[in-house]
Amino acid sequence: MLSPILFALAAAATPDTVAVQTAVATEPYALLAPYQTEERNFNGKTFDLKDALADNERLATADVPTPLTLRKGDALGGGDYAALRVIKFRLTAERFTKVKLNVKTLANHKVFVDGTDHTGKDILLTPGEKTVTMLALTKKEDKDSFNVSIIGEHASALTVNAEGKHPYSMADMSLGENIYSVSLSRKGTYLITSYYNTKPDGSGVYRTVLTETKSGRELRRVEGVPTWKWLTNREAFYFTRNAAKGKELVTYDPATGREEIMAQGLPDGSYTLSPNEDYIIINKSTDGDKDKTPDLKKLRQPDDRMPGWRNRNSLYKYDFKTHALTRLTFGEQSVWLNDISSDGRSLLLSFNRFDPTKAPFDRKTLVRMDVATAKVDTLLCDTTFISNAKFTPDGTALLISASPAAFGGIGAEVKAGQTPQAFDYRLFLYDIAAKKATPLLPGFAPSVGSYLWAKGDGNIYFKATDGCNESLFRLNPKTLRVEKIQLPVSVVESFSISSDERTPRLAFKGQTGERAREMFLCTLSSATPKCTRIGEVNFDRIAAEAAIGTCHDWAFKSSRGDSINGFYFLPPNFDAAKKYPLLVYYYGGCTPTAKQLEFIYPLQVFAAQGYVVYVCEPSGCIGYGQEFAARHVGTWGKESGDDIIEGTKAFLAEHPYVDAKRVGCMGASYGGFMTQYLQTRTNIFAAAVSHAGISNIASYWGGGYWGYSYGECAQYGSYPWNNPDMYVKQSPLFNADKIHTPLLLLHGTVDTNVPTTESQQLFNALRILGREVSYVQVDGENHVIGNFKKRMTWQSVIFAWFAKYLKGEPEWWNELYPENK
């Protein structure tokens, strides 16, 4: 909390005045008198030249030339005509500052800050840079001049027209051009790239571009994100569109530029075209039934409380030759298409059954259907811990991603007494004839994500959570040799491989801790390919004016003898002689925090605001091996909390430029639980933020949409009735009296994962205990704050909280939430 001295200083502060010495401006635009048929218009109004200000507000956001430099005192009036000018200057704030613009010698003007009208209003400057644009109207008889100053309590902390780059901001991270998806054709001849441009209001404009990979030549461009999918056996793609005769399916050949309509009048749904292009499989959803009693609902299963749970997905086949639509699946369960065999003769289908009397509750069945006869072979029945499955290229086996606990635990590499973590996926090869599963990645630490089996070179390529990285790997299924593909990014966000080439090409989008929005193309002739930047997004141009902090790896040895990895960000223009506040961040759920520039928790933006940011990857997260991940199960924070506390203390000891009295922590979901839990274990934090955190493990288990099912991972086999100690002793609510850290609780009001009662309970308890706590709800938002404007405001609340308690700057928080209001 702020000391009495700081409060006294704040009360005694007086406004500062900073003069704007220079600005850039356009040449004066002459405003000619209009031709008037009468003195007054139809509404009885006489002509007013000042209307030109309102008429030209668009110039505040337009890209207009500013060739002139204005200096304080320069005359603006005179000339033969009245004139309009656009005047611009920049304000860079190190802290939150509320100021007024004092324009002494310019009678007619409007003021805009980053395009928003602030004429006659206070200007709220948050850390970072803002552009002030003035529309100035001068008459020939006026004696106007450029004489502008900034007045505010902390105006002296502002820099006008700062030289060099501005601190990396939320706008830098969130706005502008980005890459949505990338997809190579089967032989790598062509590339489909979808882009989006986020505008200041949060809206996005999408476009999709087809290019030739060898030359980079553009072949086709459309607005929006069409459903372009590459065909299996030729260099062409297909998509759907609405037409006069209903929805139609169309193929497009880039070599000839010809379109061919394959089918018309198709029903709604999603489509998968067969390899031989003789049929499509349609996923079609049907609304579930309702109870007979109006306004009452008898739940059939725990998940029946979820909207849409009773809806079911069915599969249909549309034959291009006969034009017949045939239903392929029917029953109580939703059935999904996992894959089509390379010869097009077989479908791999799956459905799940829920049985609350058996752990795990969710059980998957995989069947192979003969396309011609619709007869099925059940390949795996009521199998547990399986995530996904695909046919191998020859169709004799399945490539399956699953937890190490799948298939009786044949892939498990955990200690005695441990349960493999359910989300720590590995690859298995399942021989259909022999009905036998074989682990393909023994001793492999990273956790498998998306994958494909390339026909051209016979290798399996997959993305995996590789510690704090998301990396690409190549697996030889014959030798089980695994190679990590060395790429110029720490996080491969998405990738596409020309799977039919003997030496495949790879297109991928990725980030590092200091760069983002980059797309590359390479040939996978070795594990260290030469990568070439491609595409229409240029990060160097986008971030040319932004100062981005540096990112560094860091690890420490825990008291258990483990090496606990992590990384940290330093502020731009870092000075080791200074003392900086520290923010500590850690994973939510089971996934480690990825080392990337653009992230929902804007760690680099915090660094730009003057924080050192330390990311700890504690026990329990995937990506560091099965035993490490299994520590998540049945512990609810014990070992993870130990690692975070020890890591924070070790970081403070090793980095003298961090102020040990100004350390904050934050996390979301399970990370929000961890924030709350840590405050019951230690007093090293001066402020904490918990978004959608779990305060009562038992109430979350029963009340959250994902509660009991996530519990199968987090506390497998433990229930409130057979292990009450864990549910009580590890819950922050039952240890609320131990919390003394100022704590900010945040929650979306319609969070279906972690109910708002989880924050409300702890808020009630800490209020009763007289502790420093605030609870802010985000109206209409779910577990993740998705609405752009609300997310920006939500983030400002977090910035303001830490500014108050870690920087001794309460003004931002007080502006958001004045006392007693």
mmCIF file of N, CA and C in Angstrom, residues 30 89 123 125 184 284 355 385 408 422 427 430 445 451 464 478 510 580 587 597 692 698 706 735 771 790 817 819:
data_model
loop_
_atom_site.group_PDB
_atom_site.id
_atom_site.type_symbol
_atom_site.label_atom_id
_atom_site.label_comp_id
_atom_site.label_asym_id
_atom_site.label_seq_id
_atom_site.Cartn_x
_atom_site.Cartn_y
_atom_site.Cartn_z
ATOM 1 N N ALA A 30 -6.889 26.679 -48.472
ATOM 2 C CA ALA A 30 -7.724 27.875 -48.628
ATOM 3 C C ALA A 30 -9.199 27.506 -48.519
ATOM 4 N N PHE A 89 1.543 16.878 -33.195
ATOM 5 C CA PHE A 89 2.720 16.665 -32.356
ATOM 6 C C PHE A 89 2.461 15.431 -31.499
ATOM 7 N N ILE A 123 -7.419 15.195 -21.224
ATOM 8 C CA ILE A 123 -6.756 14.150 -21.996
ATOM 9 C C ILE A 123 -6.108 13.186 -21.003
ATOM 10 N N LEU A 125 -3.631 10.376 -20.508
ATOM 11 C CA LEU A 125 -2.478 9.780 -21.166
ATOM 12 C C LEU A 125 -2.004 8.576 -20.362
ATOM 13 N N LEU A 184 -0.031 -24.563 -47.978
ATOM 14 C CA LEU A 184 0.644 -24.958 -49.205
ATOM 15 C C LEU A 184 -0.150 -26.033 -49.934
ATOM 16 N N LYS A 284 -23.445 -32.176 -40.470
ATOM 17 C CA LYS A 284 -24.675 -31.407 -40.316
ATOM 18 C C LYS A 284 -25.174 -31.537 -38.883
ATOM 19 N N ASP A 355 -19.891 -41.590 -19.343
ATOM 20 C CA ASP A 355 -20.329 -42.501 -18.285
ATOM 21 C C ASP A 355 -19.791 -41.982 -16.957
ATOM 22 N N PHE A 385 -8.592 -41.600 -23.007
ATOM 23 C CA PHE A 385 -7.410 -40.734 -23.108
ATOM 24 C C PHE A 385 -6.935 -40.497 -24.534
ATOM 25 N N GLY A 408 -3.735 -48.678 -21.820
ATOM 26 C CA GLY A 408 -3.236 -49.347 -20.622
ATOM 27 C C GLY A 408 -1.945 -48.774 -20.089
ATOM 28 N N ALA A 422 -3.481 -35.804 -18.390
ATOM 29 C CA ALA A 422 -4.386 -36.129 -19.497
ATOM 30 C C ALA A 422 -4.132 -35.299 -20.742
ATOM 31 N N LEU A 427 2.377 -39.637 -29.459
ATOM 32 C CA LEU A 427 1.929 -40.290 -30.690
ATOM 33 C C LEU A 427 2.025 -41.811 -30.548
ATOM 34 N N TYR A 430 -1.345 -47.435 -34.264
ATOM 35 C CA TYR A 430 -2.262 -48.532 -33.956
ATOM 36 C C TYR A 430 -2.438 -49.394 -35.198
ATOM 37 N N ALA A 445 10.265 -35.521 -24.471
ATOM 38 C CA ALA A 445 9.697 -34.624 -23.466
ATOM 39 C C ALA A 445 8.572 -33.743 -23.974
ATOM 40 N N TYR A 451 -0.442 -32.702 -36.266
ATOM 41 C CA TYR A 451 0.511 -33.591 -36.922
ATOM 42 C C TYR A 451 -0.017 -34.036 -38.276
ATOM 43 N N ALA A 464 4.832 -29.349 -31.447
ATOM 44 C CA ALA A 464 4.780 -29.807 -30.060
ATOM 45 C C ALA A 464 5.129 -28.666 -29.113
ATOM 46 N N LYS A 478 9.909 -45.495 -39.162
ATOM 47 C CA LYS A 478 10.601 -46.784 -39.224
ATOM 48 C C LYS A 478 11.702 -46.887 -38.178
ATOM 49 N N GLY A 510 5.091 -17.523 -37.300
ATOM 50 C CA GLY A 510 5.588 -17.673 -35.939
ATOM 51 C C GLY A 510 6.008 -16.380 -35.290
ATOM 52 N N TYR A 580 14.061 -1.629 -10.728
ATOM 53 C CA TYR A 580 12.804 -1.806 -11.441
ATOM 54 C C TYR A 580 11.831 -2.656 -10.628
ATOM 55 N N TYR A 587 1.835 -20.222 -15.756
ATOM 56 C CA TYR A 587 0.858 -20.830 -16.658
ATOM 57 C C TYR A 587 -0.535 -20.960 -16.036
ATOM 58 N N LEU A 597 6.024 -12.497 -28.489
ATOM 59 C CA LEU A 597 5.834 -11.057 -28.321
ATOM 60 C C LEU A 597 4.371 -10.709 -28.079
ATOM 61 N N ALA A 692 -10.357 -14.707 -13.370
ATOM 62 C CA ALA A 692 -11.114 -15.956 -13.453
ATOM 63 C C ALA A 692 -10.458 -17.054 -12.640
ATOM 64 N N ALA A 698 -13.734 -27.310 -4.569
ATOM 65 C CA ALA A 698 -14.955 -28.116 -4.551
ATOM 66 C C ALA A 698 -16.080 -27.442 -5.326
ATOM 67 N N TRP A 706 -16.431 -26.825 -17.103
ATOM 68 C CA TRP A 706 -15.306 -27.746 -17.269
ATOM 69 C C TRP A 706 -14.846 -28.319 -15.923
ATOM 70 N N ASN A 735 -8.291 -20.558 3.210
ATOM 71 C CA ASN A 735 -7.074 -19.997 3.782
ATOM 72 C C ASN A 735 -7.054 -18.479 3.619
ATOM 73 N N ARG A 771 -9.219 -6.919 4.437
ATOM 74 C CA ARG A 771 -8.011 -6.913 3.625
ATOM 75 C C ARG A 771 -8.184 -6.033 2.386
ATOM 76 N N LYS A 790 -13.626 -4.032 -24.700
ATOM 77 C CA LYS A 790 -13.650 -4.445 -23.298
ATOM 78 C C LYS A 790 -12.290 -4.996 -22.868
ATOM 79 N N TYR A 817 -11.560 4.427 -10.712
ATOM 80 C CA TYR A 817 -12.449 4.137 -9.583
ATOM 81 C C TYR A 817 -12.224 5.156 -8.474
ATOM 82 N N GLU A 819 -12.538 7.263 -5.160
ATOM 83 C CA GLU A 819 -12.919 6.788 -3.830
ATOM 84 C C GLU A 819 -14.384 7.095 -3.525
#
